[in-house]
Every structure is written in C-alpha cells, then in structure tokens.
Amino acid sequence: MRVTPDSINPMNAAPQFSLVAGEASGDLLAGLLLDGLRARWPQMRASGIGGPRMAERGFDAWWPSDKLSVFGYVDALCHYREILGIRNQLKAKLLQEPPGVFIGVDAPDFNLDLEADLRAKGIKTVHFVCPSIWAWRPGRVEKLKKSCDHVLCVFPFEPELLAKHGIAATFVGHPLASVIPMQSDKASARARLGLQLKDRVVAVLPGSRLAEIKHLAPRFFKAVAGMVIACPAMKFIVPSMPKHLPLLQKMAQECGVEKHVQILSGQSHTALEACDVTLIASGTATLEAALFKRPMVIAYALNWLSYEIMKRKKLQPWVGLPNILCQDFVVPELLQHEATPQALADATLAWFDAPEKIASLERQFTLLHTQLLRNTSELAAHAIDQVINQTA
C-alpha cells in the first residue's frame, strides 16, 4: 500500500499522529511535544508507543515505552526478537491505518528504520532529537537522510550540520529549558523533602533503565557509604521510577546505607533542585542537572563488550552532555573501570570545597540554559504543520 497525498488532509481539524518514544526521557520530551500539538490542533489524536507522561495527555499507548528501554549492545541483542516483533506489528498497523505524520522521539535504533519503511510508502516522518552524529556514529547521517522528512533539533548547531547533508531541520530549543526555571528555589524543594537549608545534600541518580541501575546503583551506594564516613551528617536523596523502588531499597540495604538515603518515588526534578551536588548517570538527566545549575559527577558503566564497541565509535573526548555542550570537562566524568566507589565519593566530596569553581560552573550553565530556551512546543508544532502542508 502506498499513501497518496490525497489521503492526508492538511486542513483536517483533527489530524492523527503516531508517536514512538522510548525510555523515560523520550516520554518526557514527547509529552511536551503533545502539548504543542494539542494547542495547535485541539481535536488531534495520537497513538503508538509511549509512557505515563504521554498518557496523561490522552495518548493511546499500544505498547509502553519501557519495552524499548535497553542498555548497550548486549542488552539490545538479548531483547532483539521482542523489539523487532513490536516494530513489525506497529509498522503493519500504521500502513493499514496511515497517520497524518509519524513522529519518532529519540530512540534512533528503533525509530529510524521504521521511519524509512513508512516514508517509502508515502507517510510523512519527523524525527524529534537529532541523533548525536557529532559525538559518535557519524555514518548514521545517511540513514537519517533516508528516514526523515524533517528533524526537530534540540541543540542550536545541529540544523546547519544537517543542512550540509541535505536534511531539513529546525532548531526548536530543548523542552527541558522551558520546564526548568532559570532560577531554582532550593529552599522550597528542600522543604518539600523535609530537608534543612543548612544540610549538605547529594542527589544520587543511577539511571532510569533497569540495566543501568544494576550496573551503577551498587557503585553509587558504596560511594555513599564512603561519603557517610567522611561526613556523617550529609543527606542523600535518590529519586526513582516507582517500579524500581523495591530494587533500589534492596541495593541500599545490601550496601549498608539504607538508613542514610532517602529513596523517592519520582521527584527527580525536586531532588536536583534541592541538592548541592549530584552523582549522576550519563544521559538526559545530566542536562537536567546542568539546567538546575548544579555541580555534578557523571558516571557510566555497562557490559564490557558494549563499552568497547561504543568507545571505538566515539568522536569527542566527552561523554556527558554538559561537557559536550560546553566543549570542555567542566564536570568530572568517571567511566567504566574508573567509576570505582572511592573515586566517585572523592570527586563528589571535592565539590563542597570548591566554591569558586561552582560559581564559574553556574555562570556557564546559565548561558547554556539561555541558548536552549525556546518555545519548543510551539516551534515543533509549527514545523510539523509545514511538513503536513508539504503533502498537499
């Protein structure tokens, strides 16, 4: 079946969109995008693969987003058959009932191949969040060109880079820059968590995916044990997805720190706003920490084979988004074998003795926040509207 331009009416008051978002970060971004689509088309409908934030906005999730949550090459191989099955079922459904536009939100390993198949059949495709071709896997740009009618970019330098390859793109700002206030309210956040303004507080974020937590949480909790010895009065807050609460509680107990950590159900933004420093897994959460202007220690560890593969494809010396965007090691990164509990504890504690360094970091992160701040929902909806009208 091939979708013809006449089968999509750009003037339709209730266009139908299909979205696929993987993991918690994709669910957050897609939820904010849905706000913009709803503002532009109040009667629009949206379905596909999504999480709780999308569901709150009326999204019809045929599969939950955590089905696509994998960690490294080895984890992806273990779940390959299930994920491929979901993609094939989704593709068949979308070809049978074509949406006005398909929007892949991040998750490039899943979305780009699906987008290419749909586009070949005449369905317009938009990819939200440019894959990090400037950081690693530059060969992916050709797949992006084949897969997408338009790319919504969250960083300002990306559209020019894509234009060199003949890919239409729009910088829409980063949605998190409009969600997180330019000036955070540490006192209010601490009050909500029962903490005092005088407390020394570390937010511990070992990731949102199960495999991430299994690799990182034990190291993080052992680092907490070391910090407790150095500073017994220090407070530790650990935001968690509700489904991971029992596992984190068990890990904290096994590491002997269950009495020293406050494990929260959700509330990652409250934790970042309340803390002085965060020990954090590399990923979108590090950008959230930067937008809250918090010093951090970025860590990552995964299966050794996945790490070796990824290391060979890396184009820049940095892994954490704050360092990549600032083009400098403004915060420490401890990866794989370097991410020992002692090293993590030492690097985290070091921030408490570096007020001048923190002040400089806050200025850099404020500038970064300003650069990323746009009306993302409105700009994204406008770009998608133009894609729809190109079919007429």
mmCIF file with all atom_site columns, N, CA and C in Angstrom, residues 269-325:
data_model
loop_
_atom_site.group_PDB
_atom_site.id
_atom_site.type_symbol
_atom_site.label_atom_id
_atom_site.label_alt_id
_atom_site.label_comp_id
_atom_site.label_asym_id
_atom_site.label_entity_id
_atom_site.label_seq_id
_atom_site.pdbx_PDB_ins_code
_atom_site.Cartn_x
_atom_site.Cartn_y
_atom_site.Cartn_z
_atom_site.occupancy
_atom_site.B_iso_or_equiv
_atom_site.pdbx_formal_charge
_atom_site.auth_seq_id
_atom_site.auth_comp_id
_atom_site.auth_asym_id
_atom_site.auth_atom_id
_atom_site.pdbx_PDB_model_num
ATOM 1   N N  . HIS A 1 269 ? 13.242 16.057 39.529 1.00 0.00 ? 269 HIS A N  1
ATOM 2   C CA . HIS A 1 269 ? 13.497 17.493 39.450 1.00 0.00 ? 269 HIS A CA 1
ATOM 3   C C  . HIS A 1 269 ? 13.562 18.116 40.837 1.00 0.00 ? 269 HIS A C  1
ATOM 4   N N  . THR A 1 270 ? 12.723 17.655 41.736 1.00 0.00 ? 270 THR A N  1
ATOM 5   C CA . THR A 1 270 ? 12.775 18.161 43.108 1.00 0.00 ? 270 THR A CA 1
ATOM 6   C C  . THR A 1 270 ? 14.118 17.816 43.740 1.00 0.00 ? 270 THR A C  1
ATOM 7   N N  . ALA A 1 271 ? 14.592 16.599 43.484 1.00 0.00 ? 271 ALA A N  1
ATOM 8   C CA . ALA A 1 271 ? 15.884 16.177 44.042 1.00 0.00 ? 271 ALA A CA 1
ATOM 9   C C  . ALA A 1 271 ? 17.019 17.032 43.496 1.00 0.00 ? 271 ALA A C  1
ATOM 10  N N  . LEU A 1 272 ? 17.017 17.296 42.199 1.00 0.00 ? 272 LEU A N  1
ATOM 11  C CA . LEU A 1 272 ? 18.077 18.107 41.604 1.00 0.00 ? 272 LEU A CA 1
ATOM 12  C C  . LEU A 1 272 ? 17.996 19.550 42.083 1.00 0.00 ? 272 LEU A C  1
ATOM 13  N N  . GLU A 1 273 ? 16.797 20.053 42.287 1.00 0.00 ? 273 GLU A N  1
ATOM 14  C CA . GLU A 1 273 ? 16.640 21.417 42.770 1.00 0.00 ? 273 GLU A CA 1
ATOM 15  C C  . GLU A 1 273 ? 17.081 21.538 44.223 1.00 0.00 ? 273 GLU A C  1
ATOM 16  N N  . ALA A 1 274 ? 16.903 20.471 44.992 1.00 0.00 ? 274 ALA A N  1
ATOM 17  C CA . ALA A 1 274 ? 17.205 20.513 46.420 1.00 0.00 ? 274 ALA A CA 1
ATOM 18  C C  . ALA A 1 274 ? 18.669 20.271 46.739 1.00 0.00 ? 274 ALA A C  1
ATOM 19  N N  . CYS A 1 275 ? 19.395 19.622 45.839 1.00 0.00 ? 275 CYS A N  1
ATOM 20  C CA . CYS A 1 275 ? 20.741 19.165 46.190 1.00 0.00 ? 275 CYS A CA 1
ATOM 21  C C  . CYS A 1 275 ? 21.789 20.257 46.042 1.00 0.00 ? 275 CYS A C  1
ATOM 22  N N  . ASP A 1 276 ? 22.941 19.991 46.646 1.00 0.00 ? 276 ASP A N  1
ATOM 23  C CA . ASP A 1 276 ? 24.129 20.816 46.427 1.00 0.00 ? 276 ASP A CA 1
ATOM 24  C C  . ASP A 1 276 ? 24.948 20.267 45.267 1.00 0.00 ? 276 ASP A C  1
ATOM 25  N N  . VAL A 1 277 ? 25.045 18.956 45.201 1.00 0.00 ? 277 VAL A N  1
ATOM 26  C CA . VAL A 1 277 ? 25.831 18.246 44.195 1.00 0.00 ? 277 VAL A CA 1
ATOM 27  C C  . VAL A 1 277 ? 25.058 16.988 43.821 1.00 0.00 ? 277 VAL A C  1
ATOM 28  N N  . THR A 1 278 ? 25.246 16.512 42.585 1.00 0.00 ? 278 THR A N  1
ATOM 29  C CA . THR A 1 278 ? 24.623 15.249 42.207 1.00 0.00 ? 278 THR A CA 1
ATOM 30  C C  . THR A 1 278 ? 25.646 14.274 41.645 1.00 0.00 ? 278 THR A C  1
ATOM 31  N N  . LEU A 1 279 ? 25.532 13.036 42.068 1.00 0.00 ? 279 LEU A N  1
ATOM 32  C CA . LEU A 1 279 ? 26.259 11.905 41.492 1.00 0.00 ? 279 LEU A CA 1
ATOM 33  C C  . LEU A 1 279 ? 25.283 11.252 40.530 1.00 0.00 ? 279 LEU A C  1
ATOM 34  N N  . ILE A 1 280 ? 25.601 11.243 39.231 1.00 0.00 ? 280 ILE A N  1
ATOM 35  C CA . ILE A 1 280 ? 24.561 11.030 38.232 1.00 0.00 ? 280 ILE A CA 1
ATOM 36  C C  . ILE A 1 280 ? 25.049 10.187 37.053 1.00 0.00 ? 280 ILE A C  1
ATOM 37  N N  . ALA A 1 281 ? 24.157 9.356  36.537 1.00 0.00 ? 281 ALA A N  1
ATOM 38  C CA . ALA A 1 281 ? 24.465 8.544  35.357 1.00 0.00 ? 281 ALA A CA 1
ATOM 39  C C  . ALA A 1 281 ? 24.425 9.413  34.105 1.00 0.00 ? 281 ALA A C  1
ATOM 40  N N  . SER A 1 282 ? 25.343 9.164  33.186 1.00 0.00 ? 282 SER A N  1
ATOM 41  C CA . SER A 1 282 ? 25.368 9.907  31.929 1.00 0.00 ? 282 SER A CA 1
ATOM 42  C C  . SER A 1 282 ? 24.060 9.694  31.180 1.00 0.00 ? 282 SER A C  1
ATOM 43  N N  . GLY A 1 283 ? 23.533 10.786 30.615 1.00 0.00 ? 283 GLY A N  1
ATOM 44  C CA . GLY A 1 283 ? 22.260 10.729 29.902 1.00 0.00 ? 283 GLY A CA 1
ATOM 45  C C  . GLY A 1 283 ? 21.543 12.059 29.996 1.00 0.00 ? 283 GLY A C  1
ATOM 46  N N  . THR A 1 284 ? 20.271 12.057 29.646 1.00 0.00 ? 284 THR A N  1
ATOM 47  C CA . THR A 1 284 ? 19.490 13.299 29.666 1.00 0.00 ? 284 THR A CA 1
ATOM 48  C C  . THR A 1 284 ? 19.466 13.937 31.044 1.00 0.00 ? 284 THR A C  1
ATOM 49  N N  . ALA A 1 285 ? 19.505 13.117 32.089 1.00 0.00 ? 285 ALA A N  1
ATOM 50  C CA . ALA A 1 285 ? 19.454 13.666 33.450 1.00 0.00 ? 285 ALA A CA 1
ATOM 51  C C  . ALA A 1 285 ? 20.606 14.622 33.724 1.00 0.00 ? 285 ALA A C  1
ATOM 52  N N  . THR A 1 286 ? 21.756 14.430 33.071 1.00 0.00 ? 286 THR A N  1
ATOM 53  C CA . THR A 1 286 ? 22.879 15.345 33.294 1.00 0.00 ? 286 THR A CA 1
ATOM 54  C C  . THR A 1 286 ? 22.564 16.735 32.739 1.00 0.00 ? 286 THR A C  1
ATOM 55  N N  . LEU A 1 287 ? 21.800 16.800 31.641 1.00 0.00 ? 287 LEU A N  1
ATOM 56  C CA . LEU A 1 287 ? 21.384 18.103 31.121 1.00 0.00 ? 287 LEU A CA 1
ATOM 57  C C  . LEU A 1 287 ? 20.393 18.754 32.082 1.00 0.00 ? 287 LEU A C  1
ATOM 58  N N  . GLU A 1 288 ? 19.508 17.959 32.661 1.00 0.00 ? 288 GLU A N  1
ATOM 59  C CA . GLU A 1 288 ? 18.583 18.491 33.662 1.00 0.00 ? 288 GLU A CA 1
ATOM 60  C C  . GLU A 1 288 ? 19.356 19.069 34.842 1.00 0.00 ? 288 GLU A C  1
ATOM 61  N N  . ALA A 1 289 ? 20.371 18.369 35.287 1.00 0.00 ? 289 ALA A N  1
ATOM 62  C CA . ALA A 1 289 ? 21.193 18.873 36.395 1.00 0.00 ? 289 ALA A CA 1
ATOM 63  C C  . ALA A 1 289 ? 21.870 20.177 36.010 1.00 0.00 ? 289 ALA A C  1
ATOM 64  N N  . ALA A 1 290 ? 22.354 20.266 34.767 1.00 0.00 ? 290 ALA A N  1
ATOM 65  C CA . ALA A 1 290 ? 23.002 21.497 34.311 1.00 0.00 ? 290 ALA A CA 1
ATOM 66  C C  . ALA A 1 290 ? 22.008 22.655 34.272 1.00 0.00 ? 290 ALA A C  1
ATOM 67  N N  . LEU A 1 291 ? 20.784 22.392 33.857 1.00 0.00 ? 291 LEU A N  1
ATOM 68  C CA . LEU A 1 291 ? 19.773 23.449 33.805 1.00 0.00 ? 291 LEU A CA 1
ATOM 69  C C  . LEU A 1 291 ? 19.368 23.897 35.210 1.00 0.00 ? 291 LEU A C  1
ATOM 70  N N  . PHE A 1 292 ? 19.509 23.017 36.177 1.00 0.00 ? 292 PHE A N  1
ATOM 71  C CA . PHE A 1 292 ? 19.304 23.417 37.573 1.00 0.00 ? 292 PHE A CA 1
ATOM 72  C C  . PHE A 1 292 ? 20.555 24.075 38.152 1.00 0.00 ? 292 PHE A C  1
ATOM 73  N N  . LYS A 1 293 ? 21.624 24.175 37.324 1.00 0.00 ? 293 LYS A N  1
ATOM 74  C CA . LYS A 1 293 ? 22.896 24.832 37.681 1.00 0.00 ? 293 LYS A CA 1
ATOM 75  C C  . LYS A 1 293 ? 23.607 24.102 38.825 1.00 0.00 ? 293 LYS A C  1
ATOM 76  N N  . ARG A 1 294 ? 23.508 22.780 38.816 1.00 0.00 ? 294 ARG A N  1
ATOM 77  C CA . ARG A 1 294 ? 24.110 22.002 39.892 1.00 0.00 ? 294 ARG A CA 1
ATOM 78  C C  . ARG A 1 294 ? 25.429 21.373 39.460 1.00 0.00 ? 294 ARG A C  1
ATOM 79  N N  . PRO A 1 295 ? 26.454 21.452 40.293 1.00 0.00 ? 295 PRO A N  1
ATOM 80  C CA . PRO A 1 295 ? 27.682 20.700 40.016 1.00 0.00 ? 295 PRO A CA 1
ATOM 81  C C  . PRO A 1 295 ? 27.384 19.208 40.092 1.00 0.00 ? 295 PRO A C  1
ATOM 82  N N  . MET A 1 296 ? 28.159 18.431 39.357 1.00 0.00 ? 296 MET A N  1
ATOM 83  C CA . MET A 1 296 ? 27.852 17.003 39.289 1.00 0.00 ? 296 MET A CA 1
ATOM 84  C C  . MET A 1 296 ? 29.109 16.196 39.051 1.00 0.00 ? 296 MET A C  1
ATOM 85  N N  . VAL A 1 297 ? 28.978 14.910 39.304 1.00 0.00 ? 297 VAL A N  1
ATOM 86  C CA . VAL A 1 297 ? 29.962 13.914 38.889 1.00 0.00 ? 297 VAL A CA 1
ATOM 87  C C  . VAL A 1 297 ? 29.210 12.939 38.001 1.00 0.00 ? 297 VAL A C  1
ATOM 88  N N  . ILE A 1 298 ? 29.638 12.837 36.744 1.00 0.00 ? 298 ILE A N  1
ATOM 89  C CA . ILE A 1 298 ? 28.986 11.969 35.775 1.00 0.00 ? 298 ILE A CA 1
ATOM 90  C C  . ILE A 1 298 ? 29.697 10.623 35.757 1.00 0.00 ? 298 ILE A C  1
ATOM 91  N N  . ALA A 1 299 ? 28.914 9.557  35.825 1.00 0.00 ? 299 ALA A N  1
ATOM 92  C CA . ALA A 1 299 ? 29.491 8.211  35.810 1.00 0.00 ? 299 ALA A CA 1
ATOM 93  C C  . ALA A 1 299 ? 28.723 7.337  34.834 1.00 0.00 ? 299 ALA A C  1
ATOM 94  N N  . TYR A 1 300 ? 29.413 6.332  34.339 1.00 0.00 ? 300 TYR A N  1
ATOM 95  C CA . TYR A 1 300 ? 28.739 5.355  33.488 1.00 0.00 ? 300 TYR A CA 1
ATOM 96  C C  . TYR A 1 300 ? 29.534 4.062  33.493 1.00 0.00 ? 300 TYR A C  1
ATOM 97  N N  . ALA A 1 301 ? 28.813 2.956  33.461 1.00 0.00 ? 301 ALA A N  1
ATOM 98  C CA . ALA A 1 301 ? 29.432 1.640  33.364 1.00 0.00 ? 301 ALA A CA 1
ATOM 99  C C  . ALA A 1 301 ? 28.413 0.709  32.735 1.00 0.00 ? 301 ALA A C  1
ATOM 100 N N  . LEU A 1 302 ? 28.878 -0.164 31.852 1.00 0.00 ? 302 LEU A N  1
ATOM 101 C CA . LEU A 1 302 ? 27.995 -1.109 31.201 1.00 0.00 ? 302 LEU A CA 1
ATOM 102 C C  . LEU A 1 302 ? 28.781 -2.362 30.866 1.00 0.00 ? 302 LEU A C  1
ATOM 103 N N  . ASN A 1 303 ? 28.118 -3.312 30.258 1.00 0.00 ? 303 ASN A N  1
ATOM 104 C CA . ASN A 1 303 ? 28.785 -4.542 29.846 1.00 0.00 ? 303 ASN A CA 1
ATOM 105 C C  . ASN A 1 303 ? 30.067 -4.212 29.093 1.00 0.00 ? 303 ASN A C  1
ATOM 106 N N  . TRP A 1 304 ? 31.143 -4.945 29.362 1.00 0.00 ? 304 TRP A N  1
ATOM 107 C CA . TRP A 1 304 ? 32.460 -4.593 28.811 1.00 0.00 ? 304 TRP A CA 1
ATOM 108 C C  . TRP A 1 304 ? 32.463 -4.588 27.289 1.00 0.00 ? 304 TRP A C  1
ATOM 109 N N  . LEU A 1 305 ? 31.727 -5.531 26.662 1.00 0.00 ? 305 LEU A N  1
ATOM 110 C CA . LEU A 1 305 ? 31.703 -5.587 25.205 1.00 0.00 ? 305 LEU A CA 1
ATOM 111 C C  . LEU A 1 305 ? 31.000 -4.364 24.630 1.00 0.00 ? 305 LEU A C  1
ATOM 112 N N  . SER A 1 306 ? 29.874 -3.992 25.218 1.00 0.00 ? 306 SER A N  1
ATOM 113 C CA . SER A 1 306 ? 29.167 -2.792 24.767 1.00 0.00 ? 306 SER A CA 1
ATOM 114 C C  . SER A 1 306 ? 30.044 -1.565 24.913 1.00 0.00 ? 306 SER A C  1
ATOM 115 N N  . TYR A 1 307 ? 30.783 -1.493 26.017 1.00 0.00 ? 307 TYR A N  1
ATOM 116 C CA . TYR A 1 307 ? 31.656 -0.342 26.245 1.00 0.00 ? 307 TYR A CA 1
ATOM 117 C C  . TYR A 1 307 ? 32.766 -0.275 25.202 1.00 0.00 ? 307 TYR A C  1
ATOM 118 N N  . GLU A 1 308 ? 33.372 -1.414 24.884 1.00 0.00 ? 308 GLU A N  1
ATOM 119 C CA . GLU A 1 308 ? 34.458 -1.419 23.897 1.00 0.00 ? 308 GLU A CA 1
ATOM 120 C C  . GLU A 1 308 ? 33.954 -0.995 22.521 1.00 0.00 ? 308 GLU A C  1
ATOM 121 N N  . ILE A 1 309 ? 32.751 -1.444 22.157 1.00 0.00 ? 309 ILE A N  1
ATOM 122 C CA . ILE A 1 309 ? 32.172 -1.068 20.859 1.00 0.00 ? 309 ILE A CA 1
ATOM 123 C C  . ILE A 1 309 ? 31.897 0.432  20.813 1.00 0.00 ? 309 ILE A C  1
ATOM 124 N N  . MET A 1 310 ? 31.266 0.950  21.859 1.00 0.00 ? 310 MET A N  1
ATOM 125 C CA . MET A 1 310 ? 30.921 2.368  21.897 1.00 0.00 ? 310 MET A CA 1
ATOM 126 C C  . MET A 1 310 ? 32.167 3.245  21.936 1.00 0.00 ? 310 MET A C  1
ATOM 127 N N  . LYS A 1 311 ? 33.189 2.808  22.660 1.00 0.00 ? 311 LYS A N  1
ATOM 128 C CA . LYS A 1 311 ? 34.419 3.594  22.790 1.00 0.00 ? 311 LYS A CA 1
ATOM 129 C C  . LYS A 1 311 ? 35.085 3.793  21.436 1.00 0.00 ? 311 LYS A C  1
ATOM 130 N N  . ARG A 1 312 ? 35.008 2.792  20.576 1.00 0.00 ? 312 ARG A N  1
ATOM 131 C CA . ARG A 1 312 ? 35.644 2.880  19.266 1.00 0.00 ? 312 ARG A CA 1
ATOM 132 C C  . ARG A 1 312 ? 34.891 3.789  18.302 1.00 0.00 ? 312 ARG A C  1
ATOM 133 N N  . LYS A 1 313 ? 33.634 4.074  18.600 1.00 0.00 ? 313 LYS A N  1
ATOM 134 C CA . LYS A 1 313 ? 32.818 4.903  17.710 1.00 0.00 ? 313 LYS A CA 1
ATOM 135 C C  . LYS A 1 313 ? 32.709 6.340  18.199 1.00 0.00 ? 313 LYS A C  1
ATOM 136 N N  . LYS A 1 314 ? 33.351 6.645  19.313 1.00 0.00 ? 314 LYS A N  1
ATOM 137 C CA . LYS A 1 314 ? 33.252 7.979  19.909 1.00 0.00 ? 314 LYS A CA 1
ATOM 138 C C  . LYS A 1 314 ? 34.107 8.969  19.139 1.00 0.00 ? 314 LYS A C  1
ATOM 139 N N  . LEU A 1 315 ? 33.555 10.171 18.890 1.00 0.00 ? 315 LEU A N  1
ATOM 140 C CA . LEU A 1 315 ? 34.264 11.195 18.118 1.00 0.00 ? 315 LEU A CA 1
ATOM 141 C C  . LEU A 1 315 ? 34.837 12.302 18.994 1.00 0.00 ? 315 LEU A C  1
ATOM 142 N N  . GLN A 1 316 ? 34.353 12.414 20.215 1.00 0.00 ? 316 GLN A N  1
ATOM 143 C CA . GLN A 1 316 ? 34.783 13.508 21.088 1.00 0.00 ? 316 GLN A CA 1
ATOM 144 C C  . GLN A 1 316 ? 35.301 12.944 22.405 1.00 0.00 ? 316 GLN A C  1
ATOM 145 N N  . PRO A 1 317 ? 36.083 13.724 23.128 1.00 0.00 ? 317 PRO A N  1
ATOM 146 C CA . PRO A 1 317 ? 36.630 13.215 24.387 1.00 0.00 ? 317 PRO A CA 1
ATOM 147 C C  . PRO A 1 317 ? 35.616 13.172 25.522 1.00 0.00 ? 317 PRO A C  1
ATOM 148 N N  . TRP A 1 318 ? 34.457 13.791 25.320 1.00 0.00 ? 318 TRP A N  1
ATOM 149 C CA . TRP A 1 318 ? 33.461 13.870 26.382 1.00 0.00 ? 318 TRP A CA 1
ATOM 150 C C  . TRP A 1 318 ? 32.311 12.892 26.148 1.00 0.00 ? 318 TRP A C  1
ATOM 151 N N  . VAL A 1 319 ? 31.678 12.480 27.239 1.00 0.00 ? 319 VAL A N  1
ATOM 152 C CA . VAL A 1 319 ? 30.504 11.613 27.183 1.00 0.00 ? 319 VAL A CA 1
ATOM 153 C C  . VAL A 1 319 ? 29.275 12.345 27.716 1.00 0.00 ? 319 VAL A C  1
ATOM 154 N N  . GLY A 1 320 ? 29.429 13.084 28.803 1.00 0.00 ? 320 GLY A N  1
ATOM 155 C CA . GLY A 1 320 ? 28.309 13.792 29.424 1.00 0.00 ? 320 GLY A CA 1
ATOM 156 C C  . GLY A 1 320 ? 27.868 14.992 28.604 1.00 0.00 ? 320 GLY A C  1
ATOM 157 N N  . LEU A 1 321 ? 26.564 15.185 28.489 1.00 0.00 ? 321 LEU A N  1
ATOM 158 C CA . LEU A 1 321 ? 26.020 16.297 27.707 1.00 0.00 ? 321 LEU A CA 1
ATOM 159 C C  . LEU A 1 321 ? 26.526 17.661 28.165 1.00 0.00 ? 321 LEU A C  1
ATOM 160 N N  . PRO A 1 322 ? 26.605 17.956 29.458 1.00 0.00 ? 322 PRO A N  1
ATOM 161 C CA . PRO A 1 322 ? 27.121 19.279 29.853 1.00 0.00 ? 322 PRO A CA 1
ATOM 162 C C  . PRO A 1 322 ? 28.528 19.539 29.325 1.00 0.00 ? 322 PRO A C  1
ATOM 163 N N  . ASN A 1 323 ? 29.380 18.531 29.357 1.00 0.00 ? 323 ASN A N  1
ATOM 164 C CA . ASN A 1 323 ? 30.737 18.698 28.845 1.00 0.00 ? 323 ASN A CA 1
ATOM 165 C C  . ASN A 1 323 ? 30.754 18.833 27.326 1.00 0.00 ? 323 ASN A C  1
ATOM 166 N N  . ILE A 1 324 ? 29.930 18.049 26.647 1.00 0.00 ? 324 ILE A N  1
ATOM 167 C CA . ILE A 1 324 ? 29.862 18.131 25.182 1.00 0.00 ? 324 ILE A CA 1
ATOM 168 C C  . ILE A 1 324 ? 29.404 19.523 24.757 1.00 0.00 ? 324 ILE A C  1
ATOM 169 N N  . LEU A 1 325 ? 28.367 20.037 25.410 1.00 0.00 ? 325 LEU A N  1
ATOM 170 C CA . LEU A 1 325 ? 27.808 21.331 25.020 1.00 0.00 ? 325 LEU A CA 1
ATOM 171 C C  . LEU A 1 325 ? 28.740 22.481 25.386 1.00 0.00 ? 325 LEU A C  1
#
